[in-house]
mmCIF file of C-alpha atoms in Angstrom:
data_model
loop_
_atom_site.group_PDB
_atom_site.id
_atom_site.type_symbol
_atom_site.label_atom_id
_atom_site.label_comp_id
_atom_site.label_asym_id
_atom_site.label_seq_id
_atom_site.Cartn_x
_atom_site.Cartn_y
_atom_site.Cartn_z
ATOM 1 C CA UNK A 5 -9.726 42.384 31.233
ATOM 2 C CA UNK A 6 -12.659 42.389 28.846
ATOM 3 C CA UNK A 7 -14.662 39.273 28.049
ATOM 4 C CA UNK A 8 -13.312 39.325 24.481
ATOM 5 C CA UNK A 9 -9.726 39.455 25.722
ATOM 6 C CA UNK A 10 -10.402 36.592 28.101
ATOM 7 C CA UNK A 11 -11.818 34.447 25.308
ATOM 8 C CA UNK A 12 -8.901 35.311 23.046
ATOM 9 C CA UNK A 13 -6.447 34.370 25.748
ATOM 10 C CA UNK A 14 -8.191 31.054 26.307
ATOM 11 C CA UNK A 15 -8.130 30.303 22.582
ATOM 12 C CA UNK A 16 -4.407 31.033 22.329
ATOM 13 C CA UNK A 17 -3.743 28.830 25.357
ATOM 14 C CA UNK A 18 -5.758 25.980 23.821
ATOM 15 C CA UNK A 19 -3.898 26.270 20.529
ATOM 16 C CA UNK A 20 -0.543 26.264 22.288
ATOM 17 C CA UNK A 21 -1.551 23.280 24.377
ATOM 18 C CA UNK A 22 -2.662 21.425 21.241
ATOM 19 C CA UNK A 23 0.613 22.222 19.496
ATOM 20 C CA UNK A 24 2.583 21.061 22.520
ATOM 21 C CA UNK A 25 0.576 17.819 22.622
ATOM 22 C CA UNK A 26 1.254 17.183 18.926
ATOM 23 C CA UNK A 27 4.972 17.769 19.481
ATOM 24 C CA UNK A 28 4.989 15.432 22.482
ATOM 25 C CA UNK A 29 3.464 12.519 20.593
ATOM 26 C CA UNK A 30 5.906 9.839 19.424
ATOM 27 C CA UNK A 31 6.118 9.606 15.646
ATOM 28 C CA UNK A 32 6.075 6.760 13.144
ATOM 29 C CA UNK A 33 7.448 7.348 9.635
ATOM 30 C CA UNK A 34 6.235 4.601 7.233
ATOM 31 C CA UNK A 35 7.398 4.135 3.646
ATOM 32 C CA UNK A 36 3.959 3.336 2.213
ATOM 33 C CA UNK A 37 0.270 3.725 2.957
ATOM 34 C CA UNK A 38 -0.408 0.210 4.284
ATOM 35 C CA UNK A 39 2.213 0.726 6.989
ATOM 36 C CA UNK A 40 0.831 4.218 7.668
ATOM 37 C CA UNK A 41 -2.631 2.710 8.116
ATOM 38 C CA UNK A 42 -1.270 0.024 10.448
ATOM 39 C CA UNK A 43 0.551 2.656 12.516
ATOM 40 C CA UNK A 44 -2.602 4.782 12.782
ATOM 41 C CA UNK A 45 -4.652 1.806 13.901
ATOM 42 C CA UNK A 46 -2.014 0.683 16.398
ATOM 43 C CA UNK A 47 -1.204 4.039 17.961
ATOM 44 C CA UNK A 48 -4.457 5.933 17.544
ATOM 45 C CA UNK A 49 -4.413 9.619 18.461
ATOM 46 C CA UNK A 50 -1.440 9.048 20.769
ATOM 47 C CA UNK A 51 0.918 8.623 17.807
ATOM 48 C CA UNK A 52 1.858 10.987 14.980
ATOM 49 C CA UNK A 53 2.159 9.269 11.599
ATOM 50 C CA UNK A 54 4.538 11.076 9.242
ATOM 51 C CA UNK A 55 3.886 10.093 5.641
ATOM 52 C CA UNK A 56 4.943 13.085 3.511
ATOM 53 C CA UNK A 57 4.755 11.472 0.054
ATOM 54 C CA UNK A 58 2.935 14.002 -2.179
ATOM 55 C CA UNK A 59 -0.371 13.011 -3.748
ATOM 56 C CA UNK A 60 0.069 11.420 -7.151
ATOM 57 C CA UNK A 61 3.570 10.089 -6.491
ATOM 58 C CA UNK A 62 4.406 6.425 -6.100
ATOM 59 C CA UNK A 63 5.865 5.917 -2.593
ATOM 60 C CA UNK A 64 8.080 3.129 -3.952
ATOM 61 C CA UNK A 65 10.078 5.620 -6.058
ATOM 62 C CA UNK A 66 9.586 8.863 -4.134
ATOM 63 C CA UNK A 67 12.720 10.427 -2.624
ATOM 64 C CA UNK A 68 12.367 12.766 0.386
ATOM 65 C CA UNK A 69 13.765 16.277 0.354
ATOM 66 C CA UNK A 70 15.867 17.600 3.211
ATOM 67 C CA UNK A 71 12.928 18.793 5.326
ATOM 68 C CA UNK A 72 11.000 15.545 4.897
ATOM 69 C CA UNK A 73 14.132 13.516 5.554
ATOM 70 C CA UNK A 74 14.775 15.398 8.769
ATOM 71 C CA UNK A 75 11.242 14.665 10.013
ATOM 72 C CA UNK A 76 11.673 10.991 9.146
ATOM 73 C CA UNK A 77 15.051 10.779 10.884
ATOM 74 C CA UNK A 78 13.544 12.277 14.059
ATOM 75 C CA UNK A 79 10.736 9.702 14.269
ATOM 76 C CA UNK A 80 10.768 7.119 17.041
ATOM 77 C CA UNK A 81 9.883 4.425 14.473
ATOM 78 C CA UNK A 82 10.810 4.257 10.782
ATOM 79 C CA UNK A 83 8.667 1.498 9.294
ATOM 80 C CA UNK A 84 10.143 -0.260 6.250
ATOM 81 C CA UNK A 85 8.321 -2.679 3.990
ATOM 82 C CA UNK A 86 11.304 -4.806 2.985
ATOM 83 C CA UNK A 87 11.339 -6.744 -0.318
ATOM 84 C CA UNK A 88 13.351 -3.954 -1.962
ATOM 85 C CA UNK A 89 10.577 -1.391 -1.455
ATOM 86 C CA UNK A 90 11.532 2.332 -1.265
ATOM 87 C CA UNK A 91 15.209 2.016 -2.258
ATOM 88 C CA UNK A 92 15.887 5.594 -1.088
ATOM 89 C CA UNK A 93 16.065 4.185 2.452
ATOM 90 C CA UNK A 94 19.339 2.433 1.588
ATOM 91 C CA UNK A 95 20.964 5.607 0.244
ATOM 92 C CA UNK A 96 20.492 7.969 3.195
ATOM 93 C CA UNK A 97 21.543 7.982 6.822
ATOM 94 C CA UNK A 98 18.742 6.683 9.045
ATOM 95 C CA UNK A 99 19.011 5.803 12.746
ATOM 96 C CA UNK A 100 19.244 2.021 12.924
ATOM 97 C CA UNK A 101 17.681 1.947 16.380
ATOM 98 C CA UNK A 102 14.464 3.422 14.948
ATOM 99 C CA UNK A 103 14.195 1.200 11.855
ATOM 100 C CA UNK A 104 11.988 -1.876 11.597
ATOM 101 C CA UNK A 105 11.742 -4.064 8.504
ATOM 102 C CA UNK A 106 8.195 -5.344 8.847
ATOM 103 C CA UNK A 107 9.020 -8.303 6.600
ATOM 104 C CA UNK A 108 12.135 -9.330 8.500
ATOM 105 C CA UNK A 109 12.153 -13.089 8.870
ATOM 106 C CA UNK A 110 9.649 -13.486 6.040
ATOM 107 C CA UNK A 111 12.160 -13.471 3.191
ATOM 108 C CA UNK A 112 11.310 -17.065 2.336
ATOM 109 C CA UNK A 113 7.891 -15.769 1.268
ATOM 110 C CA UNK A 114 9.288 -13.245 -1.218
ATOM 111 C CA UNK A 115 8.430 -13.687 -4.882
ATOM 112 C CA UNK A 116 11.252 -13.351 -7.402
ATOM 113 C CA UNK A 117 10.443 -11.493 -10.616
ATOM 114 C CA UNK A 118 12.177 -10.441 -13.802
ATOM 115 C CA UNK A 119 13.603 -6.920 -13.707
ATOM 116 C CA UNK A 120 11.341 -4.567 -15.695
ATOM 117 C CA UNK A 121 12.310 -1.051 -16.827
ATOM 118 C CA UNK A 122 9.576 1.530 -17.419
ATOM 119 C CA UNK A 123 8.304 4.898 -16.216
ATOM 120 C CA UNK A 124 5.266 6.202 -14.316
ATOM 121 C CA UNK A 125 3.768 9.193 -16.107
ATOM 122 C CA UNK A 126 6.409 11.844 -16.769
ATOM 123 C CA UNK A 127 8.884 10.408 -14.246
ATOM 124 C CA UNK A 128 12.273 9.031 -15.133
ATOM 125 C CA UNK A 129 12.584 5.439 -16.239
ATOM 126 C CA UNK A 130 13.317 2.955 -13.471
ATOM 127 C CA UNK A 131 13.529 -0.766 -12.959
ATOM 128 C CA UNK A 132 11.392 -2.855 -10.680
ATOM 129 C CA UNK A 133 13.513 -4.923 -8.327
ATOM 130 C CA UNK A 134 13.865 -8.614 -8.988
ATOM 131 C CA UNK A 135 11.730 -9.138 -5.883
ATOM 132 C CA UNK A 136 8.016 -8.335 -6.012
ATOM 133 C CA UNK A 137 7.483 -5.687 -3.345
ATOM 134 C CA UNK A 138 3.712 -5.404 -2.822
ATOM 135 C CA UNK A 139 3.758 -7.988 -0.044
ATOM 136 C CA UNK A 140 0.689 -6.599 1.745
ATOM 137 C CA UNK A 141 -1.595 -7.847 -1.054
ATOM 138 C CA UNK A 142 -1.303 -11.217 0.652
ATOM 139 C CA UNK A 143 -3.438 -10.209 3.610
ATOM 140 C CA UNK A 144 -1.896 -12.858 5.862
ATOM 141 C CA UNK A 145 1.518 -11.298 5.213
ATOM 142 C CA UNK A 146 -0.026 -7.882 5.860
ATOM 143 C CA UNK A 147 -1.208 -9.145 9.262
ATOM 144 C CA UNK A 148 2.313 -10.350 10.042
ATOM 145 C CA UNK A 149 3.720 -6.973 8.990
ATOM 146 C CA UNK A 150 1.263 -5.246 11.313
ATOM 147 C CA UNK A 151 2.332 -7.557 14.144
ATOM 148 C CA UNK A 152 6.012 -6.779 13.557
ATOM 149 C CA UNK A 153 5.273 -3.063 13.569
ATOM 150 C CA UNK A 154 3.228 -3.390 16.770
ATOM 151 C CA UNK A 155 6.004 -5.215 18.624
ATOM 152 C CA UNK A 156 8.574 -2.609 17.582
ATOM 153 C CA UNK A 157 6.275 0.296 18.488
ATOM 154 C CA UNK A 158 5.737 -1.207 21.923
ATOM 155 C CA UNK A 159 9.496 -1.408 22.418
ATOM 156 C CA UNK A 160 10.041 2.181 21.321
ATOM 157 C CA UNK A 161 6.912 3.575 23.007
ATOM 158 C CA UNK A 162 6.619 1.656 26.299
ATOM 159 C CA UNK A 163 4.036 4.063 27.735
ATOM 160 C CA UNK A 164 1.668 3.020 24.917
ATOM 161 C CA UNK A 165 2.431 -0.715 25.035
ATOM 162 C CA UNK A 166 -0.915 -1.802 26.500
ATOM 163 C CA UNK A 167 -2.978 0.283 24.084
ATOM 164 C CA UNK A 168 -0.918 -0.941 21.131
ATOM 165 C CA UNK A 169 -1.460 -4.546 22.228
ATOM 166 C CA UNK A 170 -5.234 -4.061 22.295
ATOM 167 C CA UNK A 171 -5.253 -2.303 18.932
ATOM 168 C CA UNK A 172 -2.967 -4.960 17.474
ATOM 169 C CA UNK A 173 -5.515 -7.694 18.144
ATOM 170 C CA UNK A 174 -8.327 -5.728 16.488
ATOM 171 C CA UNK A 175 -6.180 -4.846 13.480
ATOM 172 C CA UNK A 176 -5.066 -8.445 12.996
ATOM 173 C CA UNK A 177 -8.704 -9.583 13.127
ATOM 174 C CA UNK A 178 -9.598 -7.111 10.361
ATOM 175 C CA UNK A 179 -6.685 -8.156 8.146
ATOM 176 C CA UNK A 180 -7.350 -11.862 8.594
ATOM 177 C CA UNK A 181 -11.022 -11.227 7.791
ATOM 178 C CA UNK A 182 -9.796 -9.755 4.478
ATOM 179 C CA UNK A 183 -7.714 -12.890 3.972
ATOM 180 C CA UNK A 184 -10.751 -15.111 4.549
ATOM 181 C CA UNK A 185 -12.887 -12.982 2.252
ATOM 182 C CA UNK A 186 -10.238 -13.131 -0.506
ATOM 183 C CA UNK A 187 -10.155 -16.917 -0.254
ATOM 184 C CA UNK A 188 -13.944 -17.005 -0.638
ATOM 185 C CA UNK A 189 -13.839 -14.743 -3.705
ATOM 186 C CA UNK A 190 -11.044 -16.813 -5.258
ATOM 187 C CA UNK A 191 -13.183 -19.957 -5.253
ATOM 188 C CA UNK A 192 -15.278 -18.546 -8.075
ATOM 189 C CA UNK A 193 -12.184 -17.553 -10.062
ATOM 190 C CA UNK A 194 -9.962 -20.592 -9.663
ATOM 191 C CA UNK A 195 -10.370 -21.781 -13.256
ATOM 192 C CA UNK A 196 -10.169 -18.334 -14.847
ATOM 193 C CA UNK A 197 -7.302 -16.164 -16.063
ATOM 194 C CA UNK A 198 -7.408 -12.542 -14.979
ATOM 195 C CA UNK A 199 -5.564 -9.800 -16.847
ATOM 196 C CA UNK A 200 -3.903 -6.869 -15.060
ATOM 197 C CA UNK A 201 -2.598 -3.569 -16.366
ATOM 198 C CA UNK A 202 0.550 -3.680 -14.224
ATOM 199 C CA UNK A 203 2.684 -6.377 -12.553
ATOM 200 C CA UNK A 204 1.874 -5.620 -8.899
ATOM 201 C CA UNK A 205 -0.473 -8.479 -7.973
ATOM 202 C CA UNK A 206 2.011 -11.330 -7.533
ATOM 203 C CA UNK A 207 1.382 -11.851 -3.817
ATOM 204 C CA UNK A 208 -2.369 -11.548 -4.258
ATOM 205 C CA UNK A 209 -2.324 -14.170 -7.026
ATOM 206 C CA UNK A 210 -0.163 -16.631 -5.098
ATOM 207 C CA UNK A 211 -1.991 -16.263 -1.796
ATOM 208 C CA UNK A 212 -5.411 -16.909 -3.279
ATOM 209 C CA UNK A 213 -4.578 -19.355 -6.050
ATOM 210 C CA UNK A 214 -5.356 -16.981 -8.920
ATOM 211 C CA UNK A 215 -3.875 -16.835 -12.415
ATOM 212 C CA UNK A 216 -3.076 -13.207 -13.238
ATOM 213 C CA UNK A 217 -1.333 -12.209 -16.480
ATOM 214 C CA UNK A 218 0.138 -8.702 -16.301
ATOM 215 C CA UNK A 219 0.603 -6.059 -18.963
ATOM 216 C CA UNK A 220 2.881 -3.007 -18.763
ATOM 217 C CA UNK A 221 0.488 -0.061 -18.971
ATOM 218 C CA UNK A 222 0.792 3.379 -17.433
ATOM 219 C CA UNK A 223 -1.550 3.685 -14.474
ATOM 220 C CA UNK A 224 -4.705 5.673 -15.226
ATOM 221 C CA UNK A 225 -3.821 6.431 -18.855
ATOM 222 C CA UNK A 226 -5.753 5.626 -22.020
ATOM 223 C CA UNK A 227 -4.037 2.631 -23.685
ATOM 224 C CA UNK A 228 -2.470 3.142 -27.076
ATOM 225 C CA UNK A 229 -3.614 1.331 -30.217
ATOM 226 C CA UNK A 230 -0.662 -1.058 -29.881
ATOM 227 C CA UNK A 231 -1.602 -1.802 -26.277
ATOM 228 C CA UNK A 232 -5.206 -2.569 -27.230
ATOM 229 C CA UNK A 233 -3.897 -4.963 -29.873
ATOM 230 C CA UNK A 234 -1.662 -6.667 -27.296
ATOM 231 C CA UNK A 235 -4.607 -6.929 -24.910
ATOM 232 C CA UNK A 236 -6.772 -8.524 -27.592
ATOM 233 C CA UNK A 237 -4.047 -11.059 -28.362
ATOM 234 C CA UNK A 238 -3.592 -11.922 -24.682
ATOM 235 C CA UNK A 239 -7.334 -12.233 -24.186
ATOM 236 C CA UNK A 240 -7.599 -14.580 -27.151
ATOM 237 C CA UNK A 241 -4.705 -16.656 -25.806
ATOM 238 C CA UNK A 242 -6.002 -16.924 -22.224
ATOM 239 C CA UNK A 243 -9.761 -16.636 -22.568
ATOM 240 C CA UNK A 244 -9.729 -13.992 -19.814
ATOM 241 C CA UNK A 245 -12.985 -12.272 -18.934
ATOM 242 C CA UNK A 246 -11.733 -9.800 -16.288
ATOM 243 C CA UNK A 247 -9.126 -7.057 -16.283
ATOM 244 C CA UNK A 248 -7.696 -5.381 -13.167
ATOM 245 C CA UNK A 249 -6.808 -1.707 -13.575
ATOM 246 C CA UNK A 250 -4.072 -0.444 -11.244
ATOM 247 C CA UNK A 251 -5.733 2.994 -11.321
ATOM 248 C CA UNK A 252 -9.038 4.178 -12.743
ATOM 249 C CA UNK A 253 -8.624 4.766 -16.503
ATOM 250 C CA UNK A 254 -10.741 7.106 -18.662
ATOM 251 C CA UNK A 255 -14.360 6.006 -19.045
ATOM 252 C CA UNK A 256 -13.785 5.245 -22.708
ATOM 253 C CA UNK A 257 -11.155 2.670 -21.750
ATOM 254 C CA UNK A 258 -13.656 0.873 -19.516
ATOM 255 C CA UNK A 259 -16.212 0.993 -22.330
ATOM 256 C CA UNK A 260 -13.776 -0.410 -24.901
ATOM 257 C CA UNK A 261 -12.743 -3.235 -22.571
ATOM 258 C CA UNK A 262 -16.420 -4.060 -22.101
ATOM 259 C CA UNK A 263 -16.898 -4.178 -25.867
ATOM 260 C CA UNK A 264 -14.091 -6.750 -25.944
ATOM 261 C CA UNK A 265 -15.941 -8.857 -23.398
ATOM 262 C CA UNK A 266 -13.738 -7.846 -20.459
ATOM 263 C CA UNK A 267 -15.219 -6.965 -17.082
ATOM 264 C CA UNK A 268 -13.219 -4.127 -15.503
ATOM 265 C CA UNK A 269 -12.265 -3.998 -11.823
ATOM 266 C CA UNK A 270 -10.298 -0.982 -10.585
ATOM 267 C CA UNK A 271 -7.948 -2.536 -8.040
ATOM 268 C CA UNK A 272 -5.283 -0.074 -6.843
ATOM 269 C CA UNK A 273 -2.659 -1.803 -4.685
ATOM 270 C CA UNK A 274 -2.947 1.070 -2.173
ATOM 271 C CA UNK A 275 0.735 1.853 -1.897
ATOM 272 C CA UNK A 276 -0.573 5.439 -1.628
ATOM 273 C CA UNK A 277 -3.645 6.559 0.355
ATOM 274 C CA UNK A 278 -7.062 6.158 -1.295
ATOM 275 C CA UNK A 279 -9.163 9.227 -2.015
ATOM 276 C CA UNK A 280 -11.888 7.832 0.244
ATOM 277 C CA UNK A 281 -12.035 5.132 2.884
ATOM 278 C CA UNK A 282 -9.092 3.254 4.342
ATOM 279 C CA UNK A 283 -7.075 0.109 3.674
ATOM 280 C CA UNK A 284 -9.662 -2.322 5.026
ATOM 281 C CA UNK A 285 -12.763 -0.682 3.553
ATOM 282 C CA UNK A 286 -11.236 -0.148 0.098
ATOM 283 C CA UNK A 287 -9.813 -3.665 -0.101
ATOM 284 C CA UNK A 288 -13.183 -5.064 0.990
ATOM 285 C CA UNK A 289 -14.901 -3.118 -1.769
ATOM 286 C CA UNK A 290 -12.433 -4.331 -4.378
ATOM 287 C CA UNK A 291 -12.928 -7.944 -3.336
ATOM 288 C CA UNK A 292 -16.693 -7.464 -3.670
ATOM 289 C CA UNK A 293 -16.197 -6.021 -7.164
ATOM 290 C CA UNK A 294 -13.927 -8.880 -8.146
ATOM 291 C CA UNK A 295 -16.489 -11.413 -7.000
ATOM 292 C CA UNK A 296 -19.419 -9.858 -8.848
ATOM 293 C CA UNK A 297 -20.198 -11.689 -12.069
#
């Protein structure tokens, strides 16, 4: 056998071994990015995280196709957010033994809202549930969700229980550090009203004692003339000096808000993965931006 053939054979063997290892790893299928991040932190390289939501789609309203659904159904853990998030999970057959509602037992902390009908981009119109679903924006709740996921993963993946327990402690420390940091930032904003382009910050506002008045704008789009007029009226009514954008708008929108005396903070709720960084680093950066005067 030639040296080239030997090297080729070794490469094929390594690729096959890697594929076998990937197939052997237990899988977690989360319904949103925060839970995907928690699963990655808890399981490390020993766990496969299956989060097939395409880029640019809101995980709350995404519906899996047959192939994606099959991969989710085969996962050892299907991580749900609760609070009415990802309603597709109630309309398909999922193995109950693999499902964990990471907010189970926390229903008394849910925030009731008015049902709102609107669309995201070119998608069909839909209604937000009467329960606010972005629970992880209260970082103490996020830590409890991570704990619930860790306990369930340990039960379903006993060979990884010790590693998950160690990673759970480190993850909880990071999330509670975010909670402490948010409380510090909120001190400088306690007497101010903050405007937001979308009603997704309810848990963040309640947890940190903030007053946030939400508009109904399409994420990342240039506001219409009517929307600018509504913003001006709301600013005059509240005296707000800061606006939270759910997604980065065109530069001219930031400039116009500045002309109105509004400081812009791009604060995506991270239901979907960020382009750079991870849950902890991006949230830390947004808290820093919110604090800056």
